[in-house]
Amino acid sequence: MSGASESSTEPKKSICPFCGTGCGLTYNEQTGKGGGWEASVNTRGEVCPKGVAAFEASESDDRLTKPLVRENGTLVTAPWAEAFDRIEEHFGDIVDEHGADALGFFASSKCTNEENYLLQKFARTLGTNNVDNCARLCHASTVAAMADRLGIGAMTNTLDDLTEADAYLITGSNPAEQHPIVFQSYLSQAIRDGTEMVHIDPRENKTTNAADVHVPVTPGYDIPVLNAMAKVVIEEDLVDEAFVEERTEGFERLKAHLDDVDVAENADLAGVDPETIREAARTFAEADRAAAFTGMGMSQHHYGTDNVHALINLALLTGNVGKRGTGVNPLRGQNNVQGAGDVGASPGNLPGYQPVTDADARERVAEVWDVEPPAEPGLTESEFSHMFGDEIKGAYVLGENPAITEPNLSGVDLDSLDFLVVQDIYETKTAEHADVVLPASSWAEKSGTVTNTDRRVQRMRPNLELPGEARQDLEILCEVGRRLTDANFDHDGPEDVFEELTAVNPLYEGMSYDGIGEDYQRWPYPADADSGTDVLHEETFFSGDRTADLVPIHHVPPADELDDDDLVLTTGRVLQHFNSGAMTRRTATLMRMRGEDVLQIHPDDAAERGIEDGDQVSVENDRGSVSVEAEVTPAITRGSVFVTFHYADPLVNSLTGEELDPVAKIPEYKHSAVRVEPGAS
Ligand SMILES: Nc1nc2c(c(=O)[nH]1)N[C@H]1C(S)=C(S)[C@@H](COP(=O)(O)OP(=O)(O)OC[C@H]3O[C@@H](n4cnc5c(=O)[nH]c(N)nc54)[C@H](O)[C@@H]3O)O[C@H]1N2
Ligand SMILES: Nc1nc2c(c(=O)[nH]1)N[C@H]1C(S)=C(S)[C@@H](COP(=O)(O)OP(=O)(O)OC[C@H]3O[C@@H](n4cnc5c(=O)[nH]c(N)nc54)[C@H](O)[C@@H]3O)O[C@H]1N2
Ligand code: SF4
Ligand SMILES: [Mo]
C-alpha cells in the first residue's frame, strides 16, 4: 500500500492539500509544479499559487525521513521499532496510571478521511473521547449553530448553484485570498454577471474590491450589525412572509426583540454608518435569491455561535434557505476539515455526527470495532491543550502545529507532558517538544479520500515516492492501534478503511472508492441526483422538521475590555501562506511572493502613536508581546489592527486570549486588546 508501489511515471489525479475548495491537482514532472486537471470544482483545470507550489512542499529538503526519539534532552534518529516501542510503553503507562482520559489526540484536517477515522478509532478504543481537529479553532461555532437550527453544520448549497444568486452577503470571510478558486471561478463570475455583493469585514481586502456595499465592522460587533439588518428587513417590509409562515417558528418573538433594536445605535456600537447597514440589508433582502457566506471573522469569537445564529435569522426571515442560489454557506478551511468532522474526529461525535451519548450509536460502532467507545463527550483541543501537565499527561499530534496555532500560547506547556508524540512531515515547532517524532506521508505520496467545502468526497492519488524511511500515515496509525488497543487495525490500505467508514457513518453509507473514481460523491448519499443531494433543506430541514426556529440574539461584548489607548487586534490570513506556514514557507514559489508579516494600522491611530509606515512596533498585552513592522493603511478600520498568525516570529498567538464560546469551545482569535507602540518590544 505504500505510495511508492502506486506511483508510476504517469501523473495521477489528486486533490490540492491546502484549502477546502478541493481543486483537482496533478504533478508536472518537468517543472516540479502543481497543475490543475479538469476536476469537479476547477472544471477548467485552474489553480491558485498555493496549488502550483503544493508539490514543492512535499519535495522540500526539510522533510522528516527517519523517526526521532528524545535521548538526554535531544531528538536523535532511531529505528521505527524503537519509536513504536516507546509509544506503546509510555502511553500504556499513562493509561494504567491515570486512565485514558489523561491523553489528548489532535486529528488532522490535512489528513484523509481514512486517517482521521483511524485516529479517532484509536483514541476511542483506547478509552477516551479526547479527540478533536482544527475545526475547533475554525468553524466549530458555525457547525454548532447550523446543527442546532437546521439539523446539520455544512454548506446548505453547492458552489455550482450559488452562481445563480442575485446577491451575496459575505461576512468574516475573504475568499479572494483564502478560497481563491471559489472566488475566481464561481463568485466573481456571478458578480460580473450582475450579482450584487455585500462584504462585512473590518478590512478592505481583495474580496472587498468586488463589493457593492462594504460594512467595515469593528471586530467583534457582528451581532449589532446583523440584528440591525434584520430590523431594516422588518421595517421596510422585506420579510418573505410565505416562507416565514410555512418554514419557521418564533417570528413574533424575534420581531419583539428587534422592536427594541435601534439601527443608528447598533451602527454606532459597530463603528459603521447606519445608512451602510440599511443598504446592506436592502441589497440582501430585495434580491430574489440571496446567499450568505461566513468565515473566521464570524466564527472565531467567544460568542461565535451566536454570531452565526444572527446570520441564520437573516437568511430565514428573507426566505433564503432550501433553494438554489441561497443558503448559509461556511467556506471550510483546510482541505479536509469537513471530512475530519464527518468521520468523528471530534470529542462529542462518532462518525456521521452521531452523538457519543447515544447508546444505540455507540453499539452500532462497537459491532464493527469490537470495543465500545466511552459514553461521555471528551475534551476539545482548545480545552485539553491548556491542561498539559495537569489533567492531561500525554498527547498525540497528527498533522497539527499547536505550538503556533492554539490561543494564548503561554498557557500551552508542551514540555510539561509526560509523553508527546508528533506525526508530521517536518520537524515543526510542535515537534521540537516531542518525545517521539514519526516521519509521515505528505498528500503527494498518499491515496485516500478528502471532503471539500460543499460536501464532495474526492480521491487523492500519489505522485511522489515517500522520502527516506517515512511511512504512510495510515500504516503508522494501524501500527499504534494494533499495539495499544483490542480493536481491529489490520487494514491493508485506504480503500479497506473507507469501506469500514461507510459502514459506520450514515452520511457516507453507500459511497464507494470505485463509485467516486475521478469524480466525487456528495453527502448525504445516495440522493435524488446520482452524485448526491445538492441543496439541503428543500422540503424539510435536515433535522426532519418542516420548520426552523427564529431566535432572538443579543450582543455579547468581546472578552477583552479595552483600556484608553488600547487597539483591537484581529488576526487572519494572506494569500501566500497557510496557517502555521509549515508547508508554504518551504516552497520557493510562495516565498517569492511578499511575506506580509506586517501589522496593518490606520493612519490616524499610527499618527497618534508617532508610528510611520515601515516602522518596527511592539504589540503587547498582559499575555505577551511581539515585534512587527507597521503597514500604515486606511484599509483597516480605525481603532483596530490586523496581523497574520502564519509565523513563529512574530508569535501572534502569544497575544490572543483563551476565552471560549460556551457551546462550541472556539477561542476568540479575532478580538484581543493590545497596546501598540513604536520600537521593538
Ligand atoms: N491563503 C490561505 N488560504 C487559506 C488559509 C490560509 O492560512 N491561507 N487557511 C484555510 C483555513 S484553515 C481557513 S479556516 C480559511 C479561513 O478563511 P477566512 O474565513 O477568509 O479567514 P480569515 O482571514 O481568518 O478571516 C476572514 C476575514 O475576517 C475579517 N474579520 C476579522 N475580524 C472580524 C470580525 O469581528 N467580524 C467580521 N465580520 N470580519 C472579521 C478579517 O479581516 C478577514 O478578512 O482559509 C483557508 N484558506
Ligand atoms: N491567531 C489565530 N490563530 C489561529 C487562527 C486565526 O485565524 N488566528 N485560525 C485557526 C484555524 S481556522 C485553524 S484551521 C488552525 C490551523 O492550525 P493547525 O492545523 O495547527 O495548522 P497547520 O499549519 O495547518 O498545521 C498542519 C500540520 O500538518 C502537517 N502536515 C501536512 N500534511 C500532512 C500529512 O499529510 N500528514 C501529517 N502527518 N502531517 C501533515 C504540517 O506540516 C503542519 O505541521 O489555526 C487556528 N489558529
Ligand atoms: S483554491 Fe484552494 S484547493 Fe484550489 S488550488 Fe488554491 S489552495 Fe488549492
Ligand atoms: Mo481553519
PDB file of N, CA and C in Angstrom, residues 51-121:
ATOM      1  N   GLY A  51      -1.728  25.999  -5.008  1.00  0.00           N
ATOM      2  CA  GLY A  51      -1.810  24.740  -5.759  1.00  0.00           C
ATOM      3  C   GLY A  51      -0.549  24.515  -6.578  1.00  0.00           C
ATOM      4  N   VAL A  52      -0.074  25.578  -7.219  1.00  0.00           N
ATOM      5  CA  VAL A  52       1.151  25.483  -8.036  1.00  0.00           C
ATOM      6  C   VAL A  52       2.324  25.016  -7.169  1.00  0.00           C
ATOM      7  N   ALA A  53       2.383  25.507  -5.917  1.00  0.00           N
ATOM      8  CA  ALA A  53       3.528  25.241  -5.044  1.00  0.00           C
ATOM      9  C   ALA A  53       3.400  23.944  -4.238  1.00  0.00           C
ATOM     10  N   ALA A  54       2.273  23.275  -4.324  1.00  0.00           N
ATOM     11  CA  ALA A  54       1.979  22.195  -3.365  1.00  0.00           C
ATOM     12  C   ALA A  54       2.986  21.042  -3.397  1.00  0.00           C
ATOM     13  N   PHE A  55       3.501  20.706  -4.580  1.00  0.00           N
ATOM     14  CA  PHE A  55       4.473  19.607  -4.623  1.00  0.00           C
ATOM     15  C   PHE A  55       5.834  20.032  -4.066  1.00  0.00           C
ATOM     16  N   GLU A  56       6.123  21.346  -4.184  1.00  0.00           N
ATOM     17  CA  GLU A  56       7.400  21.818  -3.648  1.00  0.00           C
ATOM     18  C   GLU A  56       7.467  21.577  -2.138  1.00  0.00           C
ATOM     19  N   ALA A  57       6.328  21.722  -1.472  1.00  0.00           N
ATOM     20  CA  ALA A  57       6.303  21.482  -0.025  1.00  0.00           C
ATOM     21  C   ALA A  57       6.668  20.025   0.267  1.00  0.00           C
ATOM     22  N   SER A  58       6.188  19.122  -0.575  1.00  0.00           N
ATOM     23  CA  SER A  58       6.479  17.697  -0.361  1.00  0.00           C
ATOM     24  C   SER A  58       7.926  17.367  -0.700  1.00  0.00           C
ATOM     25  N   GLU A  59       8.491  18.066  -1.671  1.00  0.00           N
ATOM     26  CA  GLU A  59       9.860  17.753  -2.099  1.00  0.00           C
ATOM     27  C   GLU A  59      10.915  18.551  -1.336  1.00  0.00           C
ATOM     28  N   SER A  60      10.499  19.257  -0.302  1.00  0.00           N
ATOM     29  CA  SER A  60      11.430  20.062   0.484  1.00  0.00           C
ATOM     30  C   SER A  60      12.510  19.191   1.136  1.00  0.00           C
ATOM     31  N   ASP A  61      13.715  19.733   1.215  1.00  0.00           N
ATOM     32  CA  ASP A  61      14.812  19.034   1.903  1.00  0.00           C
ATOM     33  C   ASP A  61      14.550  18.911   3.398  1.00  0.00           C
ATOM     34  N   ASP A  62      13.604  19.687   3.895  1.00  0.00           N
ATOM     35  CA  ASP A  62      13.284  19.643   5.327  1.00  0.00           C
ATOM     36  C   ASP A  62      12.417  18.455   5.719  1.00  0.00           C
ATOM     37  N   ARG A  63      12.015  17.639   4.747  1.00  0.00           N
ATOM     38  CA  ARG A  63      11.126  16.520   5.119  1.00  0.00           C
ATOM     39  C   ARG A  63      11.798  15.622   6.154  1.00  0.00           C
ATOM     40  N   LEU A  64      10.987  15.159   7.085  1.00  0.00           N
ATOM     41  CA  LEU A  64      11.451  14.156   8.041  1.00  0.00           C
ATOM     42  C   LEU A  64      11.616  12.845   7.283  1.00  0.00           C
ATOM     43  N   THR A  65      12.758  12.193   7.486  1.00  0.00           N
ATOM     44  CA  THR A  65      12.992  10.942   6.753  1.00  0.00           C
ATOM     45  C   THR A  65      13.234   9.758   7.684  1.00  0.00           C
ATOM     46  N   LYS A  66      13.407  10.054   8.962  1.00  0.00           N
ATOM     47  CA  LYS A  66      13.634   8.971   9.942  1.00  0.00           C
ATOM     48  C   LYS A  66      12.893   9.312  11.228  1.00  0.00           C
ATOM     49  N   PRO A  67      12.446   8.302  11.970  1.00  0.00           N
ATOM     50  CA  PRO A  67      11.848   8.596  13.280  1.00  0.00           C
ATOM     51  C   PRO A  67      12.880   9.244  14.202  1.00  0.00           C
ATOM     52  N   LEU A  68      12.382  10.088  15.107  1.00  0.00           N
ATOM     53  CA  LEU A  68      13.257  10.722  16.104  1.00  0.00           C
ATOM     54  C   LEU A  68      12.743  10.346  17.494  1.00  0.00           C
ATOM     55  N   VAL A  69      13.664  10.148  18.413  1.00  0.00           N
ATOM     56  CA  VAL A  69      13.273   9.918  19.821  1.00  0.00           C
ATOM     57  C   VAL A  69      14.129  10.826  20.703  1.00  0.00           C
ATOM     58  N   ARG A  70      13.584  11.155  21.870  1.00  0.00           N
ATOM     59  CA  ARG A  70      14.319  12.065  22.750  1.00  0.00           C
ATOM     60  C   ARG A  70      15.294  11.270  23.624  1.00  0.00           C
ATOM     61  N   GLU A  71      16.543  11.643  23.537  1.00  0.00           N
ATOM     62  CA  GLU A  71      17.612  10.961  24.285  1.00  0.00           C
ATOM     63  C   GLU A  71      18.379  12.038  25.029  1.00  0.00           C
ATOM     64  N   ASN A  72      18.421  11.990  26.344  1.00  0.00           N
ATOM     65  CA  ASN A  72      19.112  13.019  27.145  1.00  0.00           C
ATOM     66  C   ASN A  72      18.742  14.436  26.701  1.00  0.00           C
ATOM     67  N   GLY A  73      17.476  14.647  26.469  1.00  0.00           N
ATOM     68  CA  GLY A  73      17.001  16.006  26.160  1.00  0.00           C
ATOM     69  C   GLY A  73      17.046  16.389  24.694  1.00  0.00           C
ATOM     70  N   THR A  74      17.709  15.601  23.847  1.00  0.00           N
ATOM     71  CA  THR A  74      17.712  15.988  22.426  1.00  0.00           C
ATOM     72  C   THR A  74      17.071  14.902  21.568  1.00  0.00           C
ATOM     73  N   LEU A  75      16.563  15.349  20.403  1.00  0.00           N
ATOM     74  CA  LEU A  75      15.932  14.397  19.486  1.00  0.00           C
ATOM     75  C   LEU A  75      17.012  13.766  18.606  1.00  0.00           C
ATOM     76  N   VAL A  76      17.038  12.445  18.597  1.00  0.00           N
ATOM     77  CA  VAL A  76      18.014  11.725  17.765  1.00  0.00           C
ATOM     78  C   VAL A  76      17.270  10.705  16.908  1.00  0.00           C
ATOM     79  N   THR A  77      17.863  10.316  15.781  1.00  0.00           N
ATOM     80  CA  THR A  77      17.196   9.344  14.909  1.00  0.00           C
ATOM     81  C   THR A  77      17.188   7.970  15.578  1.00  0.00           C
ATOM     82  N   ALA A  78      16.162   7.197  15.210  1.00  0.00           N
ATOM     83  CA  ALA A  78      16.018   5.860  15.804  1.00  0.00           C
ATOM     84  C   ALA A  78      15.267   4.980  14.818  1.00  0.00           C
ATOM     85  N   PRO A  79      15.398   3.657  14.951  1.00  0.00           N
ATOM     86  CA  PRO A  79      14.610   2.771  14.089  1.00  0.00           C
ATOM     87  C   PRO A  79      13.123   2.875  14.424  1.00  0.00           C
ATOM     88  N   TRP A  80      12.282   2.519  13.459  1.00  0.00           N
ATOM     89  CA  TRP A  80      10.828   2.562  13.685  1.00  0.00           C
ATOM     90  C   TRP A  80      10.421   1.732  14.903  1.00  0.00           C
ATOM     91  N   ALA A  81      11.007   0.562  15.039  1.00  0.00           N
ATOM     92  CA  ALA A  81      10.583  -0.330  16.139  1.00  0.00           C
ATOM     93  C   ALA A  81      10.795   0.357  17.483  1.00  0.00           C
ATOM     94  N   GLU A  82      11.905   1.062  17.599  1.00  0.00           N
ATOM     95  CA  GLU A  82      12.214   1.779  18.845  1.00  0.00           C
ATOM     96  C   GLU A  82      11.156   2.874  19.106  1.00  0.00           C
ATOM     97  N   ALA A  83      10.801   3.607  18.057  1.00  0.00           N
ATOM     98  CA  ALA A  83       9.808   4.675  18.206  1.00  0.00           C
ATOM     99  C   ALA A  83       8.462   4.089  18.658  1.00  0.00           C
ATOM    100  N   PHE A  84       8.050   3.013  17.998  1.00  0.00           N
ATOM    101  CA  PHE A  84       6.769   2.389  18.367  1.00  0.00           C
ATOM    102  C   PHE A  84       6.820   1.803  19.778  1.00  0.00           C
ATOM    103  N   ASP A  85       7.962   1.184  20.131  1.00  0.00           N
ATOM    104  CA  ASP A  85       8.080   0.606  21.487  1.00  0.00           C
ATOM    105  C   ASP A  85       7.890   1.691  22.546  1.00  0.00           C
ATOM    106  N   ARG A  86       8.498   2.842  22.285  1.00  0.00           N
ATOM    107  CA  ARG A  86       8.391   3.914  23.291  1.00  0.00           C
ATOM    108  C   ARG A  86       6.955   4.414  23.426  1.00  0.00           C
ATOM    109  N   ILE A  87       6.265   4.529  22.292  1.00  0.00           N
ATOM    110  CA  ILE A  87       4.865   4.990  22.365  1.00  0.00           C
ATOM    111  C   ILE A  87       4.042   3.963  23.146  1.00  0.00           C
ATOM    112  N   GLU A  88       4.252   2.704  22.797  1.00  0.00           N
ATOM    113  CA  GLU A  88       3.479   1.638  23.457  1.00  0.00           C
ATOM    114  C   GLU A  88       3.727   1.681  24.972  1.00  0.00           C
ATOM    115  N   GLU A  89       4.984   1.800  25.350  1.00  0.00           N
ATOM    116  CA  GLU A  89       5.329   1.768  26.773  1.00  0.00           C
ATOM    117  C   GLU A  89       4.760   3.000  27.499  1.00  0.00           C
ATOM    118  N   HIS A  90       5.021   4.195  26.957  1.00  0.00           N
ATOM    119  CA  HIS A  90       4.665   5.403  27.710  1.00  0.00           C
ATOM    120  C   HIS A  90       3.165   5.702  27.668  1.00  0.00           C
ATOM    121  N   PHE A  91       2.520   5.516  26.516  1.00  0.00           N
ATOM    122  CA  PHE A  91       1.063   5.694  26.505  1.00  0.00           C
ATOM    123  C   PHE A  91       0.414   4.624  27.391  1.00  0.00           C
ATOM    124  N   GLY A  92       0.960   3.407  27.333  1.00  0.00           N
ATOM    125  CA  GLY A  92       0.450   2.317  28.187  1.00  0.00           C
ATOM    126  C   GLY A  92       0.534   2.708  29.656  1.00  0.00           C
ATOM    127  N   ASP A  93       1.681   3.260  30.056  1.00  0.00           N
ATOM    128  CA  ASP A  93       1.863   3.667  31.461  1.00  0.00           C
ATOM    129  C   ASP A  93       0.871   4.757  31.861  1.00  0.00           C
ATOM    130  N   ILE A  94       0.678   5.725  30.971  1.00  0.00           N
ATOM    131  CA  ILE A  94      -0.247   6.827  31.303  1.00  0.00           C
ATOM    132  C   ILE A  94      -1.661   6.281  31.486  1.00  0.00           C
ATOM    133  N   VAL A  95      -2.062   5.381  30.582  1.00  0.00           N
ATOM    134  CA  VAL A  95      -3.410   4.807  30.692  1.00  0.00           C
ATOM    135  C   VAL A  95      -3.535   4.018  31.995  1.00  0.00           C
ATOM    136  N   ASP A  96      -2.518   3.228  32.311  1.00  0.00           N
ATOM    137  CA  ASP A  96      -2.569   2.426  33.547  1.00  0.00           C
ATOM    138  C   ASP A  96      -2.632   3.306  34.784  1.00  0.00           C
ATOM    139  N   GLU A  97      -1.834   4.353  34.773  1.00  0.00           N
ATOM    140  CA  GLU A  97      -1.707   5.167  35.981  1.00  0.00           C
ATOM    141  C   GLU A  97      -2.825   6.188  36.141  1.00  0.00           C
ATOM    142  N   HIS A  98      -3.191   6.850  35.026  1.00  0.00           N
ATOM    143  CA  HIS A  98      -4.149   7.972  35.130  1.00  0.00           C
ATOM    144  C   HIS A  98      -5.451   7.724  34.381  1.00  0.00           C
ATOM    145  N   GLY A  99      -5.513   6.667  33.579  1.00  0.00           N
ATOM    146  CA  GLY A  99      -6.700   6.428  32.739  1.00  0.00           C
ATOM    147  C   GLY A  99      -6.515   7.071  31.370  1.00  0.00           C
ATOM    148  N   ALA A 100      -7.280   6.580  30.394  1.00  0.00           N
ATOM    149  CA  ALA A 100      -7.109   7.057  29.012  1.00  0.00           C
ATOM    150  C   ALA A 100      -7.494   8.522  28.862  1.00  0.00           C
ATOM    151  N   ASP A 101      -8.347   9.036  29.774  1.00  0.00           N
ATOM    152  CA  ASP A 101      -8.734  10.449  29.667  1.00  0.00           C
ATOM    153  C   ASP A 101      -7.596  11.401  30.023  1.00  0.00           C
ATOM    154  N   ALA A 102      -6.438  10.851  30.417  1.00  0.00           N
ATOM    155  CA  ALA A 102      -5.261  11.714  30.616  1.00  0.00           C
ATOM    156  C   ALA A 102      -4.502  11.916  29.304  1.00  0.00           C
ATOM    157  N   LEU A 103      -5.081  11.414  28.190  1.00  0.00           N
ATOM    158  CA  LEU A 103      -4.462  11.613  26.872  1.00  0.00           C
ATOM    159  C   LEU A 103      -5.317  12.564  26.032  1.00  0.00           C
ATOM    160  N   GLY A 104      -4.663  13.313  25.149  1.00  0.00           N
ATOM    161  CA  GLY A 104      -5.372  14.169  24.191  1.00  0.00           C
ATOM    162  C   GLY A 104      -4.882  13.863  22.792  1.00  0.00           C
ATOM    163  N   PHE A 105      -5.800  13.754  21.843  1.00  0.00           N
ATOM    164  CA  PHE A 105      -5.451  13.399  20.462  1.00  0.00           C
ATOM    165  C   PHE A 105      -5.838  14.528  19.514  1.00  0.00           C
ATOM    166  N   PHE A 106      -4.856  15.048  18.787  1.00  0.00           N
ATOM    167  CA  PHE A 106      -5.121  16.043  17.750  1.00  0.00           C
ATOM    168  C   PHE A 106      -5.220  15.304  16.424  1.00  0.00           C
ATOM    169  N   ALA A 107      -6.383  15.305  15.826  1.00  0.00           N
ATOM    170  CA  ALA A 107      -6.527  14.756  14.477  1.00  0.00           C
ATOM    171  C   ALA A 107      -6.083  15.830  13.488  1.00  0.00           C
ATOM    172  N   SER A 108      -6.080  15.507  12.203  1.00  0.00           N
ATOM    173  CA  SER A 108      -5.506  16.441  11.226  1.00  0.00           C
ATOM    174  C   SER A 108      -6.429  16.685  10.052  1.00  0.00           C
ATOM    175  N   SER A 109      -6.781  17.951   9.880  1.00  0.00           N
ATOM    176  CA  SER A 109      -7.584  18.303   8.707  1.00  0.00           C
ATOM    177  C   SER A 109      -6.727  18.328   7.451  1.00  0.00           C
ATOM    178  N   LYS A 110      -5.430  18.077   7.590  1.00  0.00           N
ATOM    179  CA  LYS A 110      -4.536  17.912   6.442  1.00  0.00           C
ATOM    180  C   LYS A 110      -4.535  16.455   5.985  1.00  0.00           C
ATOM    181  N   CYS A 111      -5.051  15.569   6.817  1.00  0.00           N
ATOM    182  CA  CYS A 111      -5.005  14.136   6.502  1.00  0.00           C
ATOM    183  C   CYS A 111      -6.339  13.676   5.917  1.00  0.00           C
ATOM    184  N   THR A 112      -6.327  12.444   5.390  1.00  0.00           N
ATOM    185  CA  THR A 112      -7.506  11.938   4.683  1.00  0.00           C
ATOM    186  C   THR A 112      -8.620  11.533   5.649  1.00  0.00           C
ATOM    187  N   ASN A 113      -9.780  11.235   5.094  1.00  0.00           N
ATOM    188  CA  ASN A 113     -10.888  10.715   5.897  1.00  0.00           C
ATOM    189  C   ASN A 113     -10.487   9.425   6.586  1.00  0.00           C
ATOM    190  N   GLU A 114      -9.770   8.561   5.859  1.00  0.00           N
ATOM    191  CA  GLU A 114      -9.407   7.253   6.398  1.00  0.00           C
ATOM    192  C   GLU A 114      -8.457   7.418   7.585  1.00  0.00           C
ATOM    193  N   GLU A 115      -7.483   8.340   7.431  1.00  0.00           N
ATOM    194  CA  GLU A 115      -6.504   8.551   8.508  1.00  0.00           C
ATOM    195  C   GLU A 115      -7.180   9.150   9.740  1.00  0.00           C
ATOM    196  N   ASN A 116      -8.064  10.105   9.534  1.00  0.00           N
ATOM    197  CA  ASN A 116      -8.770  10.696  10.675  1.00  0.00           C
ATOM    198  C   ASN A 116      -9.711   9.705  11.332  1.00  0.00           C
ATOM    199  N   TYR A 117     -10.332   8.897  10.498  1.00  0.00           N
ATOM    200  CA  TYR A 117     -11.210   7.852  11.040  1.00  0.00           C
ATOM    201  C   TYR A 117     -10.405   6.917  11.937  1.00  0.00           C
ATOM    202  N   LEU A 118      -9.207   6.530  11.479  1.00  0.00           N
ATOM    203  CA  LEU A 118      -8.370   5.619  12.279  1.00  0.00           C
ATOM    204  C   LEU A 118      -7.894   6.290  13.553  1.00  0.00           C
ATOM    205  N   LEU A 119      -7.554   7.585  13.494  1.00  0.00           N
ATOM    206  CA  LEU A 119      -7.075   8.242  14.718  1.00  0.00           C
ATOM    207  C   LEU A 119      -8.176   8.280  15.777  1.00  0.00           C
ATOM    208  N   GLN A 120      -9.414   8.615  15.351  1.00  0.00           N
ATOM    209  CA  GLN A 120     -10.471   8.666  16.379  1.00  0.00           C
ATOM    210  C   GLN A 120     -10.840   7.268  16.864  1.00  0.00           C
ATOM    211  N   LYS A 121     -10.711   6.294  15.982  1.00  0.00           N
ATOM    212  CA  LYS A 121     -10.958   4.904  16.403  1.00  0.00           C
ATOM    213  C   LYS A 121      -9.899   4.483  17.421  1.00  0.00           C
TER     214      LYS A 121
END
